[in-house]
Coordinates of C-alpha atoms in Angstrom, one line a residue:
M1 CA 0.0 0.0 0.0
A2 CA 1.4 3.4 -1.0
D3 CA 2.1 6.0 1.6
T4 CA -1.0 8.3 1.6
A5 CA 1.4 11.3 2.0
V6 CA 3.2 10.5 -1.2
I7 CA 1.0 9.7 -4.1
S8 CA 2.4 8.5 -7.4
P9 CA 1.2 10.1 -10.7
D10 CA -0.6 6.8 -11.6
I11 CA -2.6 6.7 -8.4
E12 CA -3.3 10.4 -8.6
A13 CA -4.7 10.0 -12.1
K14 CA -7.0 7.1 -10.9
L15 CA -8.3 9.2 -8.0
A16 CA -9.0 12.1 -10.3
R17 CA -11.1 9.8 -12.5
G18 CA -12.9 8.3 -9.5
D19 CA -11.4 4.9 -10.1
A20 CA -10.4 2.7 -7.2
P21 CA -6.6 2.4 -6.9
I22 CA -6.4 -1.4 -6.8
K23 CA -3.0 -3.0 -7.0
S24 CA -2.2 -4.2 -10.5
E25 CA -1.7 -7.8 -9.5
F26 CA -5.3 -8.0 -8.4
V27 CA -6.9 -6.3 -11.4
F28 CA -8.7 -8.9 -13.6
V29 CA -7.5 -9.3 -17.1
P30 CA -10.1 -11.1 -19.4
V31 CA -9.0 -14.4 -20.8
A32 CA -9.8 -15.7 -24.3
K33 CA -13.2 -17.2 -24.7
D34 CA -11.9 -20.6 -25.8
V35 CA -9.9 -21.0 -22.6
Q36 CA -11.9 -23.0 -20.0
I37 CA -11.3 -22.3 -16.4
A38 CA -12.9 -24.6 -13.8
E39 CA -15.1 -22.9 -11.2
P40 CA -14.4 -23.9 -7.6
S41 CA -17.1 -26.1 -6.1
L42 CA -19.2 -25.1 -3.0
A43 CA -17.2 -27.7 -1.0
E44 CA -13.9 -26.1 -2.1
L45 CA -15.2 -22.6 -1.2
S46 CA -16.4 -23.9 2.2
A47 CA -12.9 -25.4 2.7
T48 CA -11.4 -22.0 2.0
V49 CA -13.5 -20.6 4.9
E50 CA -12.2 -23.2 7.2
D51 CA -8.6 -22.6 6.1
E52 CA -8.9 -18.9 6.8
K53 CA -9.9 -19.6 10.4
K54 CA -6.4 -21.0 10.9
A55 CA -4.4 -18.5 8.9
D56 CA -5.0 -15.4 6.6
I57 CA -4.4 -16.4 3.0
Q58 CA -2.3 -13.8 1.2
G59 CA -1.6 -15.5 -2.1
T60 CA -3.4 -14.4 -5.2
S61 CA -6.1 -16.7 -6.4
E62 CA -6.0 -18.0 -10.0
T63 CA -9.7 -18.5 -10.3
T64 CA -12.0 -16.2 -12.2
A65 CA -15.2 -17.9 -11.3
A66 CA -16.7 -14.8 -9.6
T67 CA -15.2 -12.2 -11.9
P68 CA -17.7 -10.4 -14.0
S69 CA -17.5 -10.6 -17.8
T70 CA -16.3 -7.5 -19.6
D71 CA -17.1 -8.8 -23.1
E72 CA -20.1 -6.6 -23.4
P73 CA -19.3 -3.2 -25.0
P74 CA -19.5 -0.3 -22.6
S75 CA -22.3 1.3 -24.5
K76 CA -24.5 -1.8 -24.1
R77 CA -23.9 -2.4 -20.4
R78 CA -27.1 -2.5 -18.5
R79 CA -28.1 0.5 -16.5
G80 CA -31.1 1.4 -14.3
Q81 CA -33.2 -0.7 -12.0
N82 CA -35.5 -3.7 -12.3
K83 CA -38.8 -2.3 -11.1
N84 CA -42.0 -4.1 -10.0
R85 CA -39.9 -7.1 -9.0
P86 CA -41.9 -10.1 -7.8
L87 CA -41.1 -11.3 -4.4
P88 CA -39.6 -14.9 -4.2
F89 CA -42.1 -16.2 -1.7
T90 CA -43.1 -19.9 -1.8
R91 CA -45.1 -22.1 0.5
N92 CA -45.3 -25.8 1.2
E93 CA -47.6 -27.9 -0.9
I94 CA -49.7 -28.7 2.2
Q95 CA -50.4 -25.8 4.6
L96 CA -50.0 -27.3 8.0
C97 CA -51.6 -25.5 10.9
N98 CA -49.0 -23.4 12.7
R99 CA -50.5 -24.0 16.1
L100 CA -50.3 -27.7 15.5
A101 CA -46.8 -27.5 14.1
F102 CA -45.5 -25.6 17.1
R103 CA -47.7 -26.7 20.1
N104 CA -48.7 -30.2 18.8
F105 CA -52.3 -29.3 19.2
C106 CA -54.9 -26.9 17.7
P107 CA -57.7 -25.4 19.8
F108 CA -60.0 -25.1 16.8
G109 CA -60.2 -28.7 15.9
T110 CA -61.9 -29.4 12.5
S111 CA -62.9 -25.8 12.4
C112 CA -59.3 -24.9 11.6
R113 CA -58.9 -24.0 7.9
Y114 CA -55.4 -25.4 7.8
S115 CA -54.3 -29.0 7.4
H116 CA -53.9 -31.3 10.5
D117 CA -52.6 -34.2 8.5
V118 CA -49.0 -34.4 9.9
A119 CA -48.0 -37.6 8.2
A120 CA -49.0 -36.2 4.7
F121 CA -47.2 -33.0 5.4
L122 CA -44.0 -34.6 6.5
A123 CA -44.1 -36.9 3.4
T124 CA -44.2 -33.8 1.1
K125 CA -42.0 -31.6 3.1
G126 CA -38.8 -32.6 1.4
P127 CA -35.3 -33.3 2.8
P128 CA -33.8 -31.1 5.6
L129 CA -31.4 -28.3 4.7
G130 CA -29.3 -28.9 7.7
A131 CA -29.0 -30.8 11.0
V132 CA -28.8 -27.8 13.3
C133 CA -31.6 -25.4 14.0
S134 CA -30.1 -22.2 15.4
M135 CA -33.3 -21.2 17.2
F136 CA -33.6 -24.6 18.9
E137 CA -29.9 -24.6 19.8
T138 CA -30.2 -21.0 21.3
Y139 CA -33.5 -21.1 23.0
G140 CA -34.4 -24.7 23.4
F141 CA -37.4 -24.5 21.1
C142 CA -38.2 -23.6 17.5
L143 CA -41.2 -21.5 16.6
S144 CA -41.5 -23.1 13.1
G145 CA -41.9 -26.5 14.8
L146 CA -42.8 -29.2 12.3
N147 CA -42.4 -26.7 9.4
C148 CA -38.7 -26.2 10.2
L149 CA -36.3 -27.3 7.5
F150 CA -33.4 -27.7 10.0
G151 CA -35.5 -29.7 12.6
E152 CA -33.8 -33.1 12.8
K153 CA -33.2 -32.5 16.6
H154 CA -36.5 -31.1 17.6
I155 CA -38.9 -33.2 15.4
K156 CA -39.4 -36.6 16.9
D157 CA -42.2 -39.1 16.0
G158 CA -44.2 -36.5 14.2
K159 CA -44.1 -34.0 17.1
N160 CA -42.3 -30.8 17.9
V161 CA -40.0 -31.1 20.9
L162 CA -40.8 -28.4 23.5
P163 CA -39.3 -27.6 26.9
P164 CA -41.4 -28.6 29.9
H165 CA -42.6 -25.0 30.7
M166 CA -44.0 -24.6 27.2
M167 CA -46.0 -27.9 27.1
R168 CA -49.7 -27.5 27.3
E169 CA -50.9 -31.1 27.0
E170 CA -53.6 -30.6 29.6
T171 CA -55.3 -28.1 27.3
A172 CA -55.0 -30.2 24.1
V173 CA -58.3 -31.3 22.5
P174 CA -59.0 -34.0 20.0
M175 CA -58.6 -33.0 16.4
D176 CA -62.1 -34.2 15.5
V177 CA -64.1 -31.8 17.7
S178 CA -66.7 -29.9 15.8
E179 CA -66.7 -26.7 17.9
P180 CA -63.6 -24.6 18.4
V181 CA -62.2 -24.0 21.8
P182 CA -62.5 -20.3 22.7
V183 CA -59.2 -18.5 22.7
P184 CA -59.1 -15.2 24.7
K185 CA -58.5 -12.3 22.3
E186 CA -56.2 -10.5 24.7
E187 CA -53.7 -13.4 24.7
P188 CA -50.8 -12.8 22.3
D189 CA -50.3 -15.2 19.5
E190 CA -47.5 -17.2 21.1
E191 CA -46.6 -19.0 17.8
H192 CA -45.3 -15.7 16.5
V193 CA -43.6 -14.1 19.5
V194 CA -39.9 -14.2 18.6
P195 CA -37.6 -14.4 21.6
G196 CA -35.8 -11.1 22.3
E197 CA -38.0 -9.0 20.0
T198 CA -40.6 -6.5 21.1
N199 CA -43.2 -4.3 19.3
Q200 CA -45.2 -7.2 17.9
M201 CA -48.7 -6.2 17.3
P202 CA -51.3 -7.6 19.7
A203 CA -54.0 -9.7 18.1
Q204 CA -56.8 -7.6 19.7
V205 CA -55.3 -4.3 18.4
K206 CA -55.0 -5.7 14.9
S207 CA -58.6 -6.7 15.0
L208 CA -59.8 -3.3 16.2
L209 CA -57.7 -1.5 13.6
R210 CA -58.9 -3.6 10.7
K211 CA -62.5 -3.1 11.8
K212 CA -62.0 0.7 12.1
K213 CA -63.1 0.5 15.8
Y214 CA -59.9 1.5 17.6
N215 CA -60.6 4.4 20.0
F216 CA -58.0 7.2 19.4
Q217 CA -59.0 9.0 22.6
K218 CA -55.9 11.2 22.7
A219 CA -55.6 12.0 19.1
K220 CA -59.2 13.0 18.4
P221 CA -59.4 16.2 20.5
L222 CA -56.0 17.2 19.2
I223 CA -57.2 16.7 15.6
S224 CA -60.3 18.8 16.3
Q225 CA -58.3 21.6 17.8
W226 CA -55.8 21.7 15.0
E227 CA -58.6 21.9 12.4
K228 CA -60.1 24.9 14.3
I229 CA -56.7 26.6 14.3
M230 CA -56.3 26.1 10.6
T231 CA -59.8 27.4 9.9
E232 CA -59.0 30.6 11.9
R233 CA -55.7 31.0 10.0
R234 CA -57.5 30.8 6.6
K235 CA -59.8 33.6 7.7
G236 CA -56.8 35.8 8.1
G237 CA -57.1 37.3 4.6
N238 CA -53.7 38.0 3.2
K239 CA -52.0 36.3 6.2
K240 CA -52.1 32.8 4.6
P241 CA -49.5 30.2 5.7
V242 CA -46.5 29.7 3.5
E243 CA -46.6 26.3 1.9
S244 CA -43.1 26.0 0.4
L245 CA -39.9 27.9 1.0
D246 CA -39.1 27.4 -2.7
D247 CA -41.8 30.0 -3.4
V248 CA -40.5 32.8 -1.2
E249 CA -37.3 34.8 -0.8
D250 CA -34.9 34.2 2.0
S251 CA -36.0 37.5 3.6
A252 CA -39.7 36.8 3.4
E253 CA -41.8 36.4 6.5
I254 CA -42.9 32.8 7.0
E255 CA -45.2 33.3 10.0
P256 CA -47.1 36.6 9.9
A257 CA -47.3 38.6 13.2
G258 CA -50.4 38.1 15.2
W259 CA -50.6 34.3 14.8
D260 CA -49.2 33.5 18.2
H261 CA -52.6 33.0 19.8
L262 CA -53.4 30.5 17.0
K263 CA -50.4 28.3 17.4
V264 CA -50.5 26.4 20.6
G265 CA -53.6 25.5 22.6
P266 CA -53.6 23.9 26.1
L267 CA -53.6 20.4 24.6
F268 CA -50.4 21.0 22.7
E269 CA -48.3 22.3 25.7
R270 CA -45.4 19.9 26.4
E271 CA -41.9 20.1 27.6
I272 CA -39.5 19.2 24.9
K273 CA -37.6 16.1 26.0
P274 CA -33.9 16.2 25.3
V275 CA -32.3 13.4 23.3
D276 CA -28.6 12.6 23.7
F277 CA -27.1 11.7 20.3
R278 CA -23.7 13.4 20.9
G279 CA -20.7 11.1 20.2
K280 CA -22.9 8.1 19.4
L281 CA -22.8 6.4 16.0
Y282 CA -26.2 6.3 14.3
L283 CA -27.3 3.6 11.8
A284 CA -29.8 5.1 9.3
P285 CA -33.2 3.7 8.8
L286 CA -32.7 1.6 5.6
T287 CA -35.7 0.4 3.5
T288 CA -35.6 -3.3 2.7
V289 CA -32.1 -4.1 3.9
G290 CA -32.3 -2.3 7.3
N291 CA -34.2 -5.2 8.9
T292 CA -33.8 -6.5 12.4
P293 CA -31.2 -9.2 11.6
F294 CA -29.1 -6.6 9.8
R295 CA -29.3 -4.2 12.7
R296 CA -28.2 -7.0 15.1
I297 CA -25.1 -7.4 13.0
C298 CA -24.4 -3.7 13.2
V299 CA -24.9 -3.7 17.0
E300 CA -22.3 -6.4 17.3
F301 CA -19.9 -4.2 15.3
G302 CA -20.5 -1.2 17.6
V303 CA -23.4 1.0 16.4
D304 CA -25.0 3.0 19.3
I305 CA -28.3 4.2 17.8
T306 CA -30.6 2.2 15.5
C307 CA -33.8 3.0 13.8
G308 CA -36.4 0.7 12.2
E309 CA -37.2 0.8 8.5
M310 CA -39.5 3.6 7.3
A311 CA -43.1 2.6 8.1
M312 CA -46.1 4.2 6.4
A313 CA -48.4 5.7 9.0
Q314 CA -51.6 4.9 7.2
N315 CA -50.7 1.2 6.9
L316 CA -50.0 1.1 10.6
I317 CA -53.4 2.6 11.3
D318 CA -55.0 0.0 9.0
G319 CA -53.4 -2.8 11.0
K320 CA -51.3 -4.3 8.3
P321 CA -49.0 -6.9 9.8
S322 CA -46.3 -6.4 7.2
E323 CA -46.0 -2.8 8.2
W324 CA -46.1 -3.5 11.9
A325 CA -43.3 -6.0 11.4
L326 CA -41.0 -3.0 10.5
L327 CA -41.3 -1.7 14.1
R328 CA -39.7 -4.8 15.7
R329 CA -37.0 -4.1 18.2
H330 CA -34.4 -6.6 19.4
S331 CA -33.2 -6.5 23.0
S332 CA -29.6 -5.8 21.8
E333 CA -30.7 -2.4 20.4
K334 CA -30.1 -0.1 23.4
L335 CA -31.1 3.2 21.7
F336 CA -33.9 2.5 19.2
G337 CA -36.2 4.7 17.1
I338 CA -39.2 4.2 14.9
Q339 CA -39.4 6.1 11.7
L340 CA -42.8 7.2 10.3
A341 CA -43.8 8.6 6.9
G342 CA -47.1 10.4 6.6
A343 CA -48.6 13.4 4.9
H344 CA -51.4 14.6 7.2
P345 CA -51.6 15.8 10.8
D346 CA -54.6 13.7 11.7
M347 CA -53.0 10.5 10.4
M348 CA -49.7 11.1 12.2
M349 CA -51.4 12.0 15.5
K350 CA -53.4 8.7 15.4
C351 CA -50.3 6.8 14.6
A352 CA -48.4 8.5 17.4
E353 CA -51.1 7.3 19.8
L354 CA -50.6 3.7 18.6
L355 CA -46.9 3.9 19.0
E356 CA -47.3 5.4 22.5
E357 CA -49.5 2.6 23.7
H358 CA -48.2 -0.4 21.9
T359 CA -44.5 0.0 21.2
D360 CA -41.2 0.2 22.9
A361 CA -39.0 2.9 21.4
D362 CA -36.7 5.7 22.7
F363 CA -37.7 8.2 20.0
V364 CA -39.9 8.6 16.9
D365 CA -38.5 10.0 13.7
I366 CA -40.5 11.7 11.0
N367 CA -39.2 11.0 7.5
M368 CA -38.8 14.2 5.5
G369 CA -36.0 12.9 3.4
C370 CA -37.2 10.0 1.2
P371 CA -36.8 11.0 -2.4
I372 CA -38.8 8.2 -4.0
D373 CA -41.7 9.3 -6.3
L374 CA -44.1 6.7 -4.8
V375 CA -43.6 8.3 -1.4
C376 CA -43.3 12.0 -2.4
N377 CA -46.4 11.8 -4.6
K378 CA -48.4 11.0 -1.5
G379 CA -47.1 14.1 0.2
C380 CA -44.7 12.2 2.4
G381 CA -40.9 12.1 2.6
S382 CA -39.2 15.0 1.0
A383 CA -42.5 16.5 -0.1
L384 CA -43.2 17.5 3.5
M385 CA -40.6 20.2 3.2
N386 CA -43.0 21.9 0.7
R387 CA -46.0 21.6 3.0
L388 CA -45.0 23.6 6.1
P389 CA -48.5 24.0 7.6
R390 CA -49.0 20.2 7.5
L391 CA -45.5 19.7 9.0
E392 CA -46.3 22.1 11.8
G393 CA -49.5 20.2 12.6
I394 CA -47.7 16.9 12.5
L395 CA -45.0 18.0 14.9
R396 CA -47.2 19.9 17.3
G397 CA -49.7 17.0 17.4
M398 CA -47.2 14.2 17.7
T399 CA -45.2 15.9 20.4
A400 CA -48.5 16.4 22.4
V401 CA -49.4 12.7 22.1
L402 CA -46.0 11.1 22.7
S403 CA -44.0 10.9 25.9
K404 CA -40.8 10.2 23.9
P405 CA -38.8 12.7 21.8
V406 CA -39.8 13.4 18.2
T407 CA -37.0 13.8 15.7
I408 CA -36.9 14.5 11.9
K409 CA -34.8 13.5 9.0
L410 CA -34.6 15.9 6.0
R411 CA -32.6 16.9 3.0
T412 CA -31.0 20.1 2.0
G413 CA -34.1 21.0 0.0
W414 CA -36.2 20.0 -2.9
N415 CA -34.0 21.5 -5.7
D416 CA -30.3 21.6 -6.1
H417 CA -30.2 25.3 -6.8
K418 CA -32.1 26.4 -3.7
P419 CA -31.4 24.7 -0.3
T420 CA -34.0 25.4 2.3
A421 CA -33.1 23.2 5.2
H422 CA -31.4 26.1 7.1
R423 CA -34.8 27.8 7.2
V424 CA -36.9 24.7 8.0
L425 CA -34.7 23.6 10.9
P426 CA -35.5 26.7 13.1
L427 CA -39.2 26.1 12.4
V428 CA -39.2 22.4 13.4
E429 CA -37.2 23.3 16.6
K430 CA -39.9 25.8 17.4
W431 CA -42.7 23.3 16.6
G432 CA -41.3 20.7 19.0
A433 CA -38.6 18.5 17.3
S434 CA -36.0 17.3 19.8
A435 CA -33.3 16.6 17.2
A436 CA -32.8 16.5 13.5
T437 CA -30.8 14.7 10.9
L438 CA -29.7 16.5 7.7
H439 CA -28.7 14.5 4.6
G440 CA -26.3 16.7 2.6
R441 CA -28.2 16.2 -0.7
S442 CA -31.4 17.6 -2.2
R443 CA -34.4 15.6 -3.2
Q444 CA -33.5 16.3 -6.9
Q445 CA -30.0 14.7 -6.3
R446 CA -31.4 11.6 -4.7
Y447 CA -28.1 9.7 -4.2
S448 CA -26.0 11.2 -7.0
K449 CA -23.0 13.5 -6.6
L450 CA -21.3 14.1 -3.2
A451 CA -23.1 15.2 0.0
N452 CA -22.6 18.9 0.8
W453 CA -21.1 18.7 4.2
E454 CA -20.3 22.4 4.3
Y455 CA -23.9 23.3 4.0
V456 CA -24.8 20.7 6.7
K457 CA -22.3 22.3 9.1
E458 CA -23.6 25.8 8.4
A459 CA -27.2 24.6 8.9
A460 CA -26.3 23.2 12.3
K461 CA -25.5 26.7 13.5
T462 CA -29.2 27.8 13.0
V463 CA -30.6 25.5 15.8
S464 CA -29.8 24.6 19.4
I465 CA -31.2 21.1 19.1
P466 CA -28.8 18.2 18.3
L467 CA -28.2 18.0 14.5
V468 CA -26.9 14.8 13.0
G469 CA -25.0 14.9 9.6
N470 CA -25.6 12.3 7.0
G471 CA -24.0 11.4 3.6
D472 CA -21.0 9.5 2.2
I473 CA -19.4 8.4 5.5
Y474 CA -17.1 5.5 4.6
S475 CA -14.1 5.7 6.9
W476 CA -13.1 7.0 10.3
E477 CA -11.3 9.9 8.6
D478 CA -14.6 11.0 7.1
V479 CA -16.1 11.2 10.6
E480 CA -13.1 13.1 12.1
K481 CA -13.3 15.6 9.2
Q482 CA -16.9 16.5 9.9
I483 CA -17.2 16.0 13.7
N484 CA -14.6 18.2 15.5
A485 CA -14.3 21.2 17.8
E486 CA -15.2 23.6 15.0
S487 CA -18.4 21.7 14.1
S488 CA -21.8 22.2 15.7
L489 CA -22.9 18.7 14.6
S490 CA -23.6 16.1 17.3
T491 CA -22.7 13.0 15.4
V492 CA -23.0 11.3 12.0
M493 CA -25.6 8.9 10.6
I494 CA -24.3 6.1 8.4
A495 CA -26.3 4.5 5.7
R496 CA -24.8 2.9 2.6
G497 CA -21.4 2.7 4.2
A498 CA -22.9 0.3 6.8
L499 CA -24.5 -1.8 4.0
I500 CA -21.2 -2.1 2.2
K501 CA -19.1 -2.8 5.3
P502 CA -21.0 -3.1 8.5
W503 CA -17.7 -3.3 10.4
L504 CA -17.3 0.4 9.7
F505 CA -18.6 1.2 13.2
T506 CA -15.6 -0.8 14.6
E507 CA -13.2 1.1 12.3
I508 CA -14.6 4.4 13.4
K509 CA -14.3 3.7 17.2
E510 CA -10.9 2.1 16.9
K511 CA -9.7 4.6 14.2
R512 CA -8.2 2.0 11.9
H513 CA -8.8 0.4 8.5
W514 CA -9.8 -3.2 9.1
D515 CA -8.4 -5.5 6.5
I516 CA -11.1 -8.0 7.3
S517 CA -10.6 -11.4 5.7
A518 CA -13.1 -13.2 3.5
G519 CA -13.5 -15.8 6.2
E520 CA -14.4 -13.2 8.8
R521 CA -16.9 -11.7 6.4
F522 CA -18.4 -15.2 5.8
E523 CA -18.8 -15.7 9.5
F524 CA -20.9 -12.7 10.1
L525 CA -23.1 -13.7 7.1
K526 CA -23.6 -17.0 9.0
R527 CA -24.8 -15.1 12.0
Y528 CA -27.1 -12.9 9.8
V529 CA -28.7 -16.1 8.4
N530 CA -29.2 -17.5 11.9
Y531 CA -30.8 -14.2 13.0
G532 CA -32.9 -14.2 9.8
L533 CA -34.2 -17.7 10.5
E534 CA -35.2 -16.6 14.0
H535 CA -36.9 -13.5 12.7
W536 CA -38.7 -14.8 9.6
G537 CA -38.9 -18.5 10.5
S538 CA -37.0 -21.6 9.5
D539 CA -39.9 -23.1 7.4
K540 CA -39.9 -23.0 3.6
R541 CA -41.2 -19.4 3.4
G542 CA -38.9 -18.2 6.2
V543 CA -35.8 -19.7 4.5
N544 CA -36.7 -18.2 1.2
T545 CA -37.3 -14.8 2.9
T546 CA -34.0 -15.0 4.6
R547 CA -32.3 -15.9 1.3
R548 CA -34.0 -13.0 -0.5
F549 CA -32.9 -10.4 2.1
L550 CA -29.4 -11.9 2.1
L551 CA -29.3 -11.5 -1.7
E552 CA -30.6 -7.9 -1.4
W553 CA -27.8 -7.2 1.1
M554 CA -25.2 -8.8 -1.2
S555 CA -26.1 -6.2 -3.8
F556 CA -24.3 -3.8 -1.4
L557 CA -21.8 -6.1 0.2
H558 CA -20.1 -7.0 -3.1
R559 CA -19.1 -3.4 -3.6
Y560 CA -16.5 -3.6 -0.8
I561 CA -12.9 -3.5 -2.0
P562 CA -10.6 -5.3 0.4
V563 CA -8.2 -2.8 2.1
G564 CA -5.3 -5.2 1.5
I565 CA -5.5 -4.9 -2.3
L566 CA -5.7 -1.0 -2.4
E567 CA -2.8 1.2 -3.1
Y568 CA -4.2 4.2 -1.3
L569 CA -6.2 5.0 1.8
P570 CA -8.7 6.1 3.0
P571 CA -11.2 4.4 0.6
K572 CA -14.1 6.4 -0.8
M573 CA -17.7 5.2 -1.4
N574 CA -17.9 6.7 -4.9
W575 CA -14.8 4.9 -6.3
R576 CA -15.5 2.8 -9.4
A577 CA -13.9 -0.6 -9.0
P578 CA -12.5 -2.4 -12.1
P579 CA -13.1 -6.2 -12.1
F580 CA -10.7 -7.7 -9.6
T581 CA -9.7 -11.0 -8.1
G582 CA -9.4 -11.5 -4.4
R583 CA -6.6 -13.1 -2.4
N584 CA -8.5 -16.4 -2.4
D585 CA -11.5 -17.9 -4.0
L586 CA -13.9 -16.8 -1.3
E587 CA -12.8 -13.2 -1.5
T588 CA -13.2 -13.2 -5.2
L589 CA -16.7 -14.7 -4.9
L590 CA -17.8 -12.1 -2.3
G591 CA -16.7 -9.3 -4.6
S592 CA -18.5 -10.6 -7.7
T593 CA -21.0 -8.2 -9.4
D594 CA -22.9 -11.2 -10.8
S595 CA -26.1 -12.1 -8.9
R596 CA -25.6 -15.7 -9.8
D597 CA -22.5 -15.7 -7.5
W598 CA -24.6 -14.2 -4.7
V599 CA -26.9 -17.1 -5.0
K600 CA -23.9 -19.4 -4.6
V601 CA -23.0 -17.7 -1.4
S602 CA -26.6 -18.2 -0.2
E603 CA -26.4 -21.9 -1.0
M604 CA -23.3 -22.2 1.1
L605 CA -25.3 -20.8 4.0
L606 CA -28.9 -22.0 3.4
G607 CA -28.5 -25.1 1.2
P608 CA -29.5 -25.5 -2.4
V609 CA -31.9 -23.0 -4.0
P610 CA -35.3 -24.6 -4.6
D611 CA -36.6 -25.0 -8.1
D612 CA -39.5 -22.5 -7.5
F613 CA -37.2 -19.8 -6.1
H614 CA -36.7 -16.7 -8.3
F615 CA -34.6 -13.6 -7.5
I616 CA -34.4 -10.5 -9.7
P617 CA -31.6 -8.1 -8.6
K618 CA -32.6 -4.5 -8.1
H619 CA -29.9 -3.2 -10.5
K620 CA -29.9 -4.4 -14.1
A621 CA -26.1 -4.4 -14.1
N622 CA -26.1 -7.3 -11.7
A623 CA -28.6 -9.4 -13.7
V624 CA -27.7 -12.5 -15.6
D625 CA -28.6 -11.0 -19.0
Q626 CA -30.6 -8.2 -20.4
S627 CA -33.5 -10.2 -21.8
N628 CA -34.1 -12.3 -18.7
S629 CA -32.7 -10.8 -15.5
T630 CA -34.2 -13.5 -13.2
V631 CA -31.9 -15.7 -11.1
E632 CA -33.7 -19.1 -10.7
G633 CA -33.1 -22.2 -8.7

């Protein structure tokens, strides 16, 4: 590795172009098409992992199995995203009753709509994927029960093995009863309570929400009061509220004088609770890949603050289980937040009441930064920056309902040419926000170009609440550059950097560049898979779900360039890497841009891909071919 203080002209030229300065011996040189190179088998790759446990392998690998093809002309390389991707969810041929599969009995008898034919189910279940069930080994029981594909140790004589304190033989009933045994609605659905996880929606709450019968006793009077306030404001003639800061000059008055008596009624009065983010590393809420198993991995690598995936407020109010699942919190997450996206004060006040009464979180974050059209077109995400009256109602209402701090996450503005965050931040502080996170890009930029950290640091001077900076953090030097004695920022939020190398939190805390081996990387993927099987289940659908999210994560993980093959440090997130080979077969495989190689990694962890499993990578460049970008089993 070259001394970063003395840069050769060749390295300097690469950095100027944005190319990753990879050592020449690791840069892949395409071979002739008629030359056949054998690919390493899964067994050989697994052996590589075992070898690395004993010693780091430093020799250059001769394999090109995981190296992407460069035969395609640059002008024809695939770009863009595969949209409307079907989810690779599959089920068993026979749908066995989950209660019977776990508890070995069903209180509904013949009234149950699922199968109770255990023998027929086991006959069609297929061979096990492994002999060790991680949940059974960890907790002494497996929630998937007879459905588990790793259940050799806890499936005996057609029954699921349970610890004594979980056996309920005395309440079991014959399977041929005609009338169901009543099950109290207030009891949680024990078959779905994952150990160590909270914020699982109670069955009674789900029923009330779906029937539109939930009593929002706190939110209703607040909604009524806010509607009256807005009605009085509209009667103010020319004193109409400013909708968007894009429409006014910097010197324009945002809130006309004389409105003070219309702003805060008795129900809205609340002491703003402080939130301590200073000096703590914050993992961003990440859609799709920022799930509970991923956050557990990041906690192990040293993250201090975690936040659940963005949840749509209306879907939570409608009682959709898939949306409530985004609120799950693991016991290892010591400082945890829930992020909401919503466009209307009444919707967000109702959702705040649900979170107050039925979830465990340290703060609630309002998403004002999501740039996706699907979200912005509903008035959520970045669009809230252009709807100031609604934003005021949301903040004042939620801070009145919640006993925990309310924070926001926003961008520099809607357009590149006119940043507005420095004017929005003082307003949200006045309206009750306890902290804010500012992403140094506009909505128009989305994730292109570099984050504007100079603007972020200037905006931090406009408020007294903690401000967290976000954008392009990829090394401990990046953090030291932005968080120092001259900066008003409290800390940094890390997003894509954590997806590409989750050990970044360790690097920042220890102020070093970790040349992590491929074997070490494979080991935390093993843990991720075990956490995924606990979270989503170890049945057929749970395994395929775990595999799907592993592959989604691999679309980021493969972008990591090993520190040991670089000529210059610190690395940058926006570097373009040429095709390269690693120091061993496994490192080459983990760095492949071909989604077929990601599937190979998943097979090393979860067994063979079933015939009915399909995966379409998000980015077309990672697909198998342009006409058919699906990876199948």
